[in-house]
PDB file of C-alpha atoms in Angstrom:
ATOM      1  CA  MET A   1     179.381  85.315  83.976  1.00 92.00           C
ATOM      2  CA  ARG A   2     177.850  88.457  85.218  1.00 97.00           C
ATOM      3  CA  LYS A   3     176.835  88.598  88.901  1.00 98.00           C
ATOM      4  CA  ILE A   4     173.527  90.596  89.534  1.00 98.00           C
ATOM      5  CA  LEU A   5     172.070  91.080  93.072  1.00 99.00           C
ATOM      6  CA  ILE A   6     168.626  92.292  93.158  1.00 98.00           C
ATOM      7  CA  THR A   7     166.369  93.281  96.428  1.00 98.00           C
ATOM      8  CA  GLY A   8     162.835  93.100  96.765  1.00 94.00           C
ATOM      9  CA  CYS A   9     162.139  90.166  94.232  1.00 93.00           C
ATOM     10  CA  SER A  10     158.935  89.202  95.892  1.00 89.00           C
ATOM     11  CA  SER A  11     156.692  90.776  93.403  1.00 86.00           C
ATOM     12  CA  GLY A  12     156.298  93.617  90.962  1.00 88.00           C
ATOM     13  CA  PHE A  13     159.497  95.580  89.662  1.00 92.00           C
ATOM     14  CA  GLY A  14     161.781  93.321  91.279  1.00 93.00           C
ATOM     15  CA  GLU A  15     160.412  89.993  90.524  1.00 93.00           C
ATOM     16  CA  ASP A  16     159.950  91.401  86.424  1.00 94.00           C
ATOM     17  CA  ILE A  17     163.503  92.371  86.333  1.00 96.00           C
ATOM     18  CA  ALA A  18     164.979  89.172  87.809  1.00 95.00           C
ATOM     19  CA  LYS A  19     162.866  87.031  85.482  1.00 95.00           C
ATOM     20  CA  GLN A  20     163.822  89.358  82.530  1.00 94.00           C
ATOM     21  CA  LEU A  21     167.878  89.108  83.187  1.00 97.00           C
ATOM     22  CA  LEU A  22     167.221  85.378  83.816  1.00 95.00           C
ATOM     23  CA  GLU A  23     166.579  84.988  80.079  1.00 93.00           C
ATOM     24  CA  ASP A  24     170.446  85.922  79.572  1.00 94.00           C
ATOM     25  CA  SER A  25     172.528  82.933  80.502  1.00 93.00           C
ATOM     26  CA  SER A  26     175.358  84.785  80.999  1.00 95.00           C
ATOM     27  CA  ASN A  27     173.541  86.510  83.986  1.00 97.00           C
ATOM     28  CA  PHE A  28     173.690  85.111  87.508  1.00 98.00           C
ATOM     29  CA  ILE A  29     170.731  86.425  89.394  1.00 97.00           C
ATOM     30  CA  ILE A  30     171.040  86.455  92.990  1.00 98.00           C
ATOM     31  CA  ALA A  31     167.443  87.451  93.933  1.00 96.00           C
ATOM     32  CA  THR A  32     166.432  88.528  97.360  1.00 96.00           C
ATOM     33  CA  MET A  33     163.377  89.195  99.417  1.00 94.00           C
ATOM     34  CA  ARG A  34     161.997  88.725 102.941  1.00 90.00           C
ATOM     35  CA  ASN A  35     161.131  85.399 104.334  1.00 80.00           C
ATOM     36  CA  ALA A  36     162.313  83.941 101.041  1.00 79.00           C
ATOM     37  CA  ASP A  37     162.897  80.439 103.110  1.00 72.00           C
ATOM     38  CA  ASN A  38     158.974  80.741 104.186  1.00 61.00           C
ATOM     39  CA  ARG A  39     157.105  81.392 100.788  1.00 62.00           C
ATOM     40  CA  GLU A  40     156.179  79.925  97.555  1.00 61.00           C
ATOM     41  CA  HIS A  41     157.333  82.106  94.781  1.00 72.00           C
ATOM     42  CA  SER A  42     157.241  82.110  90.704  1.00 80.00           C
ATOM     43  CA  LEU A  43     161.060  82.311  90.666  1.00 85.00           C
ATOM     44  CA  LYS A  44     161.514  79.192  92.675  1.00 76.00           C
ATOM     45  CA  SER A  45     159.514  77.329  90.199  1.00 76.00           C
ATOM     46  CA  LEU A  46     161.536  78.716  87.355  1.00 83.00           C
ATOM     47  CA  ASN A  47     164.470  75.835  88.592  1.00 74.00           C
ATOM     48  CA  LYS A  48     167.106  78.252  86.612  1.00 85.00           C
ATOM     49  CA  ASP A  49     170.817  77.005  87.188  1.00 91.00           C
ATOM     50  CA  ASN A  50     171.625  80.832  87.056  1.00 94.00           C
ATOM     51  CA  LEU A  51     169.493  81.732  90.059  1.00 95.00           C
ATOM     52  CA  VAL A  52     169.682  81.776  93.878  1.00 95.00           C
ATOM     53  CA  ILE A  53     167.081  82.935  96.019  1.00 95.00           C
ATOM     54  CA  LEU A  54     168.212  84.287  99.355  1.00 96.00           C
ATOM     55  CA  PRO A  55     166.179  85.853 102.222  1.00 95.00           C
ATOM     56  CA  LEU A  56     166.838  89.566 103.002  1.00 97.00           C
ATOM     57  CA  ASP A  57     165.356  92.334 104.819  1.00 97.00           C
ATOM     58  CA  ILE A  58     167.268  95.246 103.787  1.00 98.00           C
ATOM     59  CA  THR A  59     167.073  96.927 106.981  1.00 98.00           C
ATOM     60  CA  ASN A  60     168.402  94.078 108.987  1.00 98.00           C
ATOM     61  CA  LYS A  61     172.402  94.075 109.286  1.00 98.00           C
ATOM     62  CA  GLU A  62     172.672  90.368 109.894  1.00 98.00           C
ATOM     63  CA  GLU A  63     170.787  89.426 106.791  1.00 98.00           C
ATOM     64  CA  ARG A  64     172.648  92.037 104.891  1.00 98.00           C
ATOM     65  CA  LYS A  65     175.719  90.235 106.130  1.00 98.00           C
ATOM     66  CA  LYS A  66     174.462  86.942 105.267  1.00 98.00           C
ATOM     67  CA  VAL A  67     174.088  87.867 101.812  1.00 98.00           C
ATOM     68  CA  LEU A  68     177.423  89.171 101.498  1.00 98.00           C
ATOM     69  CA  ASN A  69     179.133  86.171 103.098  1.00 98.00           C
ATOM     70  CA  TYR A  70     177.346  84.426 100.286  1.00 98.00           C
ATOM     71  CA  ILE A  71     179.041  86.318  97.550  1.00 98.00           C
ATOM     72  CA  ASN A  72     182.146  86.022  99.305  1.00 98.00           C
ATOM     73  CA  GLU A  73     182.037  82.444  99.498  1.00 98.00           C
ATOM     74  CA  LYS A  74     180.379  81.238  95.989  1.00 97.00           C
ATOM     75  CA  HIS A  75     181.574  84.262  93.902  1.00 98.00           C
ATOM     76  CA  ASP A  76     185.208  85.197  95.346  1.00 97.00           C
ATOM     77  CA  GLY A  77     183.609  88.373  96.858  1.00 98.00           C
ATOM     78  CA  LYS A  78     182.709  89.632  93.584  1.00 98.00           C
ATOM     79  CA  LEU A  79     179.675  91.609  92.076  1.00 99.00           C
ATOM     80  CA  ASP A  80     179.066  93.296  88.975  1.00 98.00           C
ATOM     81  CA  ILE A  81     175.662  94.987  89.440  1.00 98.00           C
ATOM     82  CA  LEU A  82     173.534  95.885  92.469  1.00 99.00           C
ATOM     83  CA  ILE A  83     169.699  96.609  91.726  1.00 99.00           C
ATOM     84  CA  ASN A  84     168.059  98.519  94.658  1.00 98.00           C
ATOM     85  CA  ASN A  85     164.277  97.851  94.265  1.00 97.00           C
ATOM     86  CA  ALA A  86     163.189  96.907  97.739  1.00 95.00           C
ATOM     87  CA  GLY A  87     160.885  99.868  99.239  1.00 94.00           C
ATOM     88  CA  HIS A  88     157.275 100.526 100.438  1.00 92.00           C
ATOM     89  CA  GLY A  89     154.974 103.537 100.396  1.00 93.00           C
ATOM     90  CA  LEU A  90     153.432 105.437 103.263  1.00 95.00           C
ATOM     91  CA  TYR A  91     150.524 107.792 102.582  1.00 93.00           C
ATOM     92  CA  GLY A  92     148.298 110.151 104.451  1.00 94.00           C
ATOM     93  CA  ALA A  93     148.725 113.575 106.306  1.00 93.00           C
ATOM     94  CA  LEU A  94     151.878 114.216 108.079  1.00 94.00           C
ATOM     95  CA  GLU A  95     149.993 115.353 111.201  1.00 94.00           C
ATOM     96  CA  LEU A  96     148.432 112.063 111.277  1.00 94.00           C
ATOM     97  CA  THR A  97     151.523 109.949 110.871  1.00 95.00           C
ATOM     98  CA  SER A  98     153.175 108.294 113.784  1.00 95.00           C
ATOM     99  CA  GLU A  99     156.585 108.801 114.528  1.00 96.00           C
ATOM    100  CA  GLU A 100     157.350 104.990 113.886  1.00 96.00           C
ATOM    101  CA  GLN A 101     155.458 105.047 110.685  1.00 96.00           C
ATOM    102  CA  LEU A 102     157.816 108.035 109.628  1.00 97.00           C
ATOM    103  CA  ARG A 103     160.836 106.329 110.750  1.00 97.00           C
ATOM    104  CA  ASP A 104     160.268 102.813 109.223  1.00 97.00           C
ATOM    105  CA  GLN A 105     159.574 104.562 105.661  1.00 97.00           C
ATOM    106  CA  MET A 106     163.105 106.422 105.942  1.00 98.00           C
ATOM    107  CA  GLU A 107     164.444 103.324 107.327  1.00 98.00           C
ATOM    108  CA  VAL A 108     163.362 101.182 104.372  1.00 96.00           C
ATOM    109  CA  ASN A 109     163.591 103.590 101.204  1.00 97.00           C
ATOM    110  CA  PHE A 110     166.672 105.274 102.232  1.00 98.00           C
ATOM    111  CA  PHE A 111     169.009 103.950 105.155  1.00 98.00           C
ATOM    112  CA  GLY A 112     168.368 100.225 103.916  1.00 98.00           C
ATOM    113  CA  THR A 113     169.307 101.217 100.668  1.00 98.00           C
ATOM    114  CA  ALA A 114     171.956 103.328 101.559  1.00 98.00           C
ATOM    115  CA  MET A 115     173.327 100.403 103.676  1.00 99.00           C
ATOM    116  CA  MET A 116     173.206  97.942 100.849  1.00 99.00           C
ATOM    117  CA  ILE A 117     175.140 100.318  98.711  1.00 99.00           C
ATOM    118  CA  LYS A 118     177.901 100.837 101.178  1.00 99.00           C
ATOM    119  CA  GLU A 119     178.071  97.289 102.470  1.00 99.00           C
ATOM    120  CA  PHE A 120     178.323  95.846  98.882  1.00 99.00           C
ATOM    121  CA  LEU A 121     180.517  98.388  97.415  1.00 99.00           C
ATOM    122  CA  PRO A 122     183.826  96.329  98.381  1.00 98.00           C
ATOM    123  CA  ALA A 123     182.170  93.643  96.238  1.00 99.00           C
ATOM    124  CA  LEU A 124     181.602  95.831  93.422  1.00 99.00           C
ATOM    125  CA  ARG A 125     185.140  97.380  93.724  1.00 98.00           C
ATOM    126  CA  LYS A 126     186.615  93.459  93.475  1.00 98.00           C
ATOM    127  CA  SER A 127     184.734  92.931  89.932  1.00 98.00           C
ATOM    128  CA  ASP A 128     186.530  92.430  86.817  1.00 96.00           C
ATOM    129  CA  SER A 129     183.673  93.930  84.980  1.00 96.00           C
ATOM    130  CA  LYS A 130     184.104  97.236  83.019  1.00 94.00           C
ATOM    131  CA  ASP A 131     180.548  97.827  83.338  1.00 94.00           C
ATOM    132  CA  LYS A 132     179.888  97.888  87.218  1.00 97.00           C
ATOM    133  CA  LYS A 133     176.685  99.621  88.180  1.00 98.00           C
ATOM    134  CA  ILE A 134     174.366 100.327  91.149  1.00 98.00           C
ATOM    135  CA  ILE A 135     170.936 100.717  89.985  1.00 98.00           C
ATOM    136  CA  ASN A 136     168.147 102.206  92.066  1.00 98.00           C
ATOM    137  CA  ILE A 137     164.297 102.000  91.683  1.00 96.00           C
ATOM    138  CA  SER A 138     163.077 105.092  92.561  1.00 94.00           C
ATOM    139  CA  SER A 139     159.935 107.344  91.962  1.00 91.00           C
ATOM    140  CA  MET A 140     158.612 110.389  90.108  1.00 86.00           C
ATOM    141  CA  LEU A 141     158.035 111.387  93.355  1.00 86.00           C
ATOM    142  CA  GLY A 142     161.515 111.675  94.241  1.00 89.00           C
ATOM    143  CA  GLN A 143     161.380 114.466  92.013  1.00 85.00           C
ATOM    144  CA  THR A 144     158.218 116.208  92.611  1.00 81.00           C
ATOM    145  CA  GLY A 145     156.456 116.128  95.946  1.00 83.00           C
ATOM    146  CA  MET A 146     152.544 115.501  95.952  1.00 83.00           C
ATOM    147  CA  PRO A 147     149.896 115.754  98.582  1.00 85.00           C
ATOM    148  CA  LEU A 148     149.391 113.066 100.965  1.00 91.00           C
ATOM    149  CA  SER A 149     152.592 111.237 100.043  1.00 92.00           C
ATOM    150  CA  ALA A 150     155.215 113.725 101.741  1.00 94.00           C
ATOM    151  CA  SER A 151     156.717 110.945 103.858  1.00 96.00           C
ATOM    152  CA  TYR A 152     157.006 108.607 100.846  1.00 95.00           C
ATOM    153  CA  SER A 153     158.312 111.429  98.570  1.00 95.00           C
ATOM    154  CA  ALA A 154     160.846 112.731 101.245  1.00 96.00           C
ATOM    155  CA  SER A 155     162.383 108.995 101.350  1.00 97.00           C
ATOM    156  CA  LYS A 156     162.793 109.036  97.641  1.00 96.00           C
ATOM    157  CA  HIS A 157     164.218 112.508  97.673  1.00 96.00           C
ATOM    158  CA  ALA A 158     166.824 111.609 100.277  1.00 97.00           C
ATOM    159  CA  LEU A 159     167.793 108.619  97.871  1.00 98.00           C
ATOM    160  CA  GLU A 160     167.833 110.782  94.989  1.00 96.00           C
ATOM    161  CA  GLY A 161     170.378 112.967  96.710  1.00 97.00           C
ATOM    162  CA  LEU A 162     172.325 110.355  97.941  1.00 98.00           C
ATOM    163  CA  VAL A 163     172.863 109.091  94.512  1.00 98.00           C
ATOM    164  CA  GLU A 164     173.387 112.267  92.784  1.00 96.00           C
ATOM    165  CA  GLY A 165     176.540 112.713  95.023  1.00 97.00           C
ATOM    166  CA  LEU A 166     177.756 109.088  95.118  1.00 98.00           C
ATOM    167  CA  HIS A 167     177.895 109.666  91.129  1.00 96.00           C
ATOM    168  CA  PHE A 168     181.256 111.581  91.496  1.00 97.00           C
ATOM    169  CA  GLU A 169     182.414 109.462  94.294  1.00 98.00           C
ATOM    170  CA  LEU A 170     182.198 106.661  92.715  1.00 98.00           C
ATOM    171  CA  ALA A 171     183.319 107.398  89.177  1.00 96.00           C
ATOM    172  CA  PRO A 172     186.855 107.348  89.771  1.00 97.00           C
ATOM    173  CA  LEU A 173     186.490 103.399  91.116  1.00 97.00           C
ATOM    174  CA  GLY A 174     184.914 102.696  87.645  1.00 96.00           C
ATOM    175  CA  ILE A 175     181.183 102.395  89.173  1.00 98.00           C
ATOM    176  CA  ASP A 176     178.074 103.947  87.471  1.00 97.00           C
ATOM    177  CA  ILE A 177     175.135 104.606  89.986  1.00 98.00           C
ATOM    178  CA  LEU A 178     171.898 105.817  88.564  1.00 97.00           C
ATOM    179  CA  THR A 179     168.047 105.995  89.515  1.00 96.00           C
ATOM    180  CA  ILE A 180     165.138 104.830  87.436  1.00 95.00           C
ATOM    181  CA  CYS A 181     162.060 106.937  87.979  1.00 92.00           C
ATOM    182  CA  PRO A 182     158.953 104.871  87.139  1.00 89.00           C
ATOM    183  CA  GLY A 183     155.575 106.495  86.868  1.00 81.00           C
ATOM    184  CA  ARG A 184     152.376 104.487  87.603  1.00 74.00           C
ATOM    185  CA  HIS A 185     152.500 100.549  86.739  1.00 59.00           C
ATOM    186  CA  ARG A 186     150.236  97.841  87.787  1.00 60.00           C
ATOM    187  CA  THR A 187     152.040  96.361  90.634  1.00 57.00           C
ATOM    188  CA  ASN A 188     151.420  95.168  94.441  1.00 59.00           C
ATOM    189  CA  PHE A 189     152.397  98.489  95.489  1.00 59.00           C
ATOM    190  CA  MET A 190     149.155  99.963  95.823  1.00 62.00           C
ATOM    191  CA  LYS A 191     148.075  96.863  97.897  1.00 63.00           C
ATOM    192  CA  SER A 192     150.966  97.034 100.303  1.00 71.00           C
ATOM    193  CA  VAL A 193     150.637 100.838 100.656  1.00 83.00           C
ATOM    194  CA  GLN A 194     150.561 101.720 104.305  1.00 89.00           C
ATOM    195  CA  TRP A 195     148.374 104.817 105.604  1.00 91.00           C
ATOM    196  CA  SER A 196     148.885 107.162 108.533  1.00 91.00           C
ATOM    197  CA  GLU A 197     147.546 105.518 111.444  1.00 85.00           C
ATOM    198  CA  ASN A 198     146.692 108.126 113.777  1.00 87.00           C
ATOM    199  CA  GLU A 199     142.608 108.871 114.055  1.00 83.00           C
ATOM    200  CA  ASP A 200     141.619 111.953 112.345  1.00 82.00           C
ATOM    201  CA  ALA A 201     139.351 113.191 115.173  1.00 76.00           C
ATOM    202  CA  GLU A 202     138.582 116.409 113.729  1.00 83.00           C
ATOM    203  CA  GLY A 203     137.912 115.308 110.576  1.00 83.00           C
ATOM    204  CA  ILE A 204     140.339 117.809 108.806  1.00 85.00           C
ATOM    205  CA  TYR A 205     141.699 115.230 106.289  1.00 88.00           C
ATOM    206  CA  ILE A 206     138.804 112.846 105.963  1.00 87.00           C
ATOM    207  CA  ALA A 207     137.827 114.376 102.553  1.00 83.00           C
ATOM    208  CA  GLN A 208     141.235 114.351 100.968  1.00 84.00           C
ATOM    209  CA  THR A 209     142.436 111.044 102.180  1.00 87.00           C
ATOM    210  CA  ASP A 210     138.952 109.160 100.896  1.00 87.00           C
ATOM    211  CA  ASN A 211     139.354 110.781  97.745  1.00 83.00           C
ATOM    212  CA  LEU A 212     142.714 110.279  97.210  1.00 82.00           C
ATOM    213  CA  LYS A 213     142.110 106.353  98.222  1.00 84.00           C
ATOM    214  CA  LYS A 214     139.421 106.287  95.579  1.00 83.00           C
ATOM    215  CA  LEU A 215     141.946 107.808  93.017  1.00 76.00           C
ATOM    216  CA  MET A 216     144.513 105.273  93.938  1.00 77.00           C
ATOM    217  CA  GLN A 217     141.753 102.515  93.118  1.00 77.00           C
ATOM    218  CA  LYS A 218     141.157 103.740  89.915  1.00 73.00           C
ATOM    219  CA  PHE A 219     144.974 103.781  89.384  1.00 66.00           C
ATOM    220  CA  ALA A 220     145.175 100.019  90.524  1.00 64.00           C
ATOM    221  CA  THR A 221     142.152  98.600  88.458  1.00 65.00           C
ATOM    222  CA  GLY A 222     142.557 101.075  85.366  1.00 58.00           C
ATOM    223  CA  LYS A 223     144.571 100.386  82.311  1.00 63.00           C
ATOM    224  CA  GLU A 224     147.350  98.309  82.859  1.00 64.00           C
ATOM    225  CA  ILE A 225     150.642  99.516  82.201  1.00 73.00           C
ATOM    226  CA  PRO A 226     153.232  96.417  81.811  1.00 83.00           C
ATOM    227  CA  LEU A 227     155.957  96.145  84.148  1.00 86.00           C
ATOM    228  CA  SER A 228     157.966  95.168  81.500  1.00 88.00           C
ATOM    229  CA  ASN A 229     158.557  99.058  80.678  1.00 90.00           C
ATOM    230  CA  VAL A 230     160.886  99.041  83.625  1.00 92.00           C
ATOM    231  CA  SER A 231     162.440  95.733  83.406  1.00 93.00           C
ATOM    232  CA  ASN A 232     163.331  96.162  79.662  1.00 93.00           C
ATOM    233  CA  LYS A 233     164.868  99.558  80.715  1.00 94.00           C
ATOM    234  CA  VAL A 234     166.850  97.817  83.386  1.00 95.00           C
ATOM    235  CA  VAL A 235     168.239  95.430  80.907  1.00 95.00           C
ATOM    236  CA  ARG A 236     169.089  98.016  78.135  1.00 95.00           C
ATOM    237  CA  ILE A 237     170.776 100.020  80.644  1.00 96.00           C
ATOM    238  CA  ILE A 238     172.928  97.000  82.037  1.00 96.00           C
ATOM    239  CA  ASN A 239     173.964  95.982  78.467  1.00 94.00           C
ATOM    240  CA  SER A 240     174.976  99.525  77.496  1.00 92.00           C
ATOM    241  CA  LYS A 241     177.797 101.391  77.802  1.00 88.00           C
ATOM    242  CA  LYS A 242     176.322 104.797  77.636  1.00 88.00           C
ATOM    243  CA  PHE A 243     176.089 106.641  81.063  1.00 86.00           C
ATOM    244  CA  VAL A 244     172.898 107.230  82.658  1.00 88.00           C
ATOM    245  CA  ALA A 245     172.376 109.434  85.681  1.00 92.00           C
ATOM    246  CA  ARG A 246     168.596 109.286  85.823  1.00 92.00           C
ATOM    247  CA  THR A 247     165.760 107.977  83.465  1.00 91.00           C
ATOM    248  CA  TYR A 248     162.209 108.175  83.529  1.00 90.00           C
ATOM    249  CA  VAL A 249     159.653 105.505  82.758  1.00 90.00           C
ATOM    250  CA  GLY A 250     155.932 105.956  81.891  1.00 79.00           C
ATOM    251  CA  ASN A 251     154.109 108.947  80.349  1.00 81.00           C
ATOM    252  CA  ASP A 252     153.140 110.423  83.753  1.00 78.00           C
ATOM    253  CA  ALA A 253     156.847 110.162  85.039  1.00 82.00           C
ATOM    254  CA  ASN A 254     158.111 111.677  81.478  1.00 82.00           C
ATOM    255  CA  SER A 255     155.220 114.377  81.632  1.00 81.00           C
ATOM    256  CA  PHE A 256     156.312 115.472  85.068  1.00 79.00           C
ATOM    257  CA  TYR A 257     160.049 115.662  84.328  1.00 81.00           C
ATOM    258  CA  ILE A 258     159.212 117.837  81.223  1.00 86.00           C
ATOM    259  CA  LEU A 259     157.052 120.274  83.243  1.00 84.00           C
ATOM    260  CA  ARG A 260     159.739 120.465  85.812  1.00 82.00           C
ATOM    261  CA  LYS A 261     162.488 121.088  83.287  1.00 85.00           C
ATOM    262  CA  LEU A 262     160.249 123.889  81.621  1.00 90.00           C
ATOM    263  CA  LEU A 263     158.405 125.714  84.281  1.00 89.00           C
ATOM    264  CA  PRO A 264     159.843 127.705  87.172  1.00 92.00           C
ATOM    265  CA  PHE A 265     159.117 125.962  90.504  1.00 89.00           C
ATOM    266  CA  ASN A 266     156.604 128.268  91.788  1.00 93.00           C
ATOM    267  CA  ILE A 267     154.630 128.169  88.829  1.00 91.00           C
ATOM    268  CA  LEU A 268     155.118 124.275  88.882  1.00 86.00           C
ATOM    269  CA  MET A 269     153.563 124.317  92.272  1.00 87.00           C
ATOM    270  CA  LYS A 270     150.581 126.164  91.767  1.00 89.00           C
ATOM    271  CA  TYR A 271     149.792 124.032  88.805  1.00 83.00           C
ATOM    272  CA  ILE A 272     150.254 120.756  90.897  1.00 81.00           C
ATOM    273  CA  ARG A 273     147.971 122.578  93.450  1.00 85.00           C
ATOM    274  CA  ILE A 274     145.338 123.124  90.852  1.00 86.00           C
ATOM    275  CA  LEU A 275     145.482 119.726  89.401  1.00 75.00           C
ATOM    276  CA  TYR A 276     145.305 118.040  92.805  1.00 74.00           C
ATOM    277  CA  SER A 277     142.292 119.945  93.600  1.00 76.00           C
ATOM    278  CA  LYS A 278     140.661 118.643  90.421  1.00 69.00           C
ATOM    279  CA  MET A 279     141.886 115.244  91.116  1.00 61.00           C
ATOM    280  CA  VAL A 280     140.489 114.797  94.317  1.00 60.00           C
ATOM    281  CA  SER A 281     137.159 116.788  93.861  1.00 62.00           C
ATOM    282  CA  ALA A 282     136.418 114.317  90.946  1.00 53.00           C
ATOM    283  CA  SER A 283     137.063 111.211  92.676  1.00 49.00           C
TER     284      SER A 283
END
């Protein structure tokens, strides 16, 4: 039975990925989320024999250790696939972002994920599988920075850099590592977004921030783009022997990928400035 650990399963991509993988009885899913013991969840109601739900805040060393202990005790210390999905978004002008907010963004999206990879690598190395994988849910903003999302984008750029280096480091161990970069999808991500907490006393960023919030609300209530786009991609990657280093999901993510590939960097930056100016002025 293939043992798969998924972080951030309380909602969104993580929850949908877990449900998709549970349909295959040859998968044993270790679904993790913060405060799992104290919350009702749709995964719990499934009553699947190939599912266990464990509490995990990926920034908490003791909680990571407990999950690792579970794998050591129940699965002979072996893990076949790690899916790093847990994360959150911080938006707003950097000037108005507190140091605590900025550090927390990096703690969750980069350091927490990096420690998951580091600490669970021994379990992956012990696996007898010939298709060991570490799949990281990133973002198209991990490739292209956007206004008022510099902190979030920086955390995802850091993750992309880590994974790119680990491609070569882990290949001799028989472990593939990759990122999936989704574009806009209807998840709880928008509801859980944090905004810069410091007051804009001079009103420098008020217009930009208000217009971006309106734009994000349009995205949140607009045409629903199914989560299954991402979860189906994860399932295909897990079941494929073809090596994938990075893949994009969604028309917007793929469009930015093509633009980044075709356009010189300075021209792309100028294009994004013009595009953003039109987007916020039209909100």
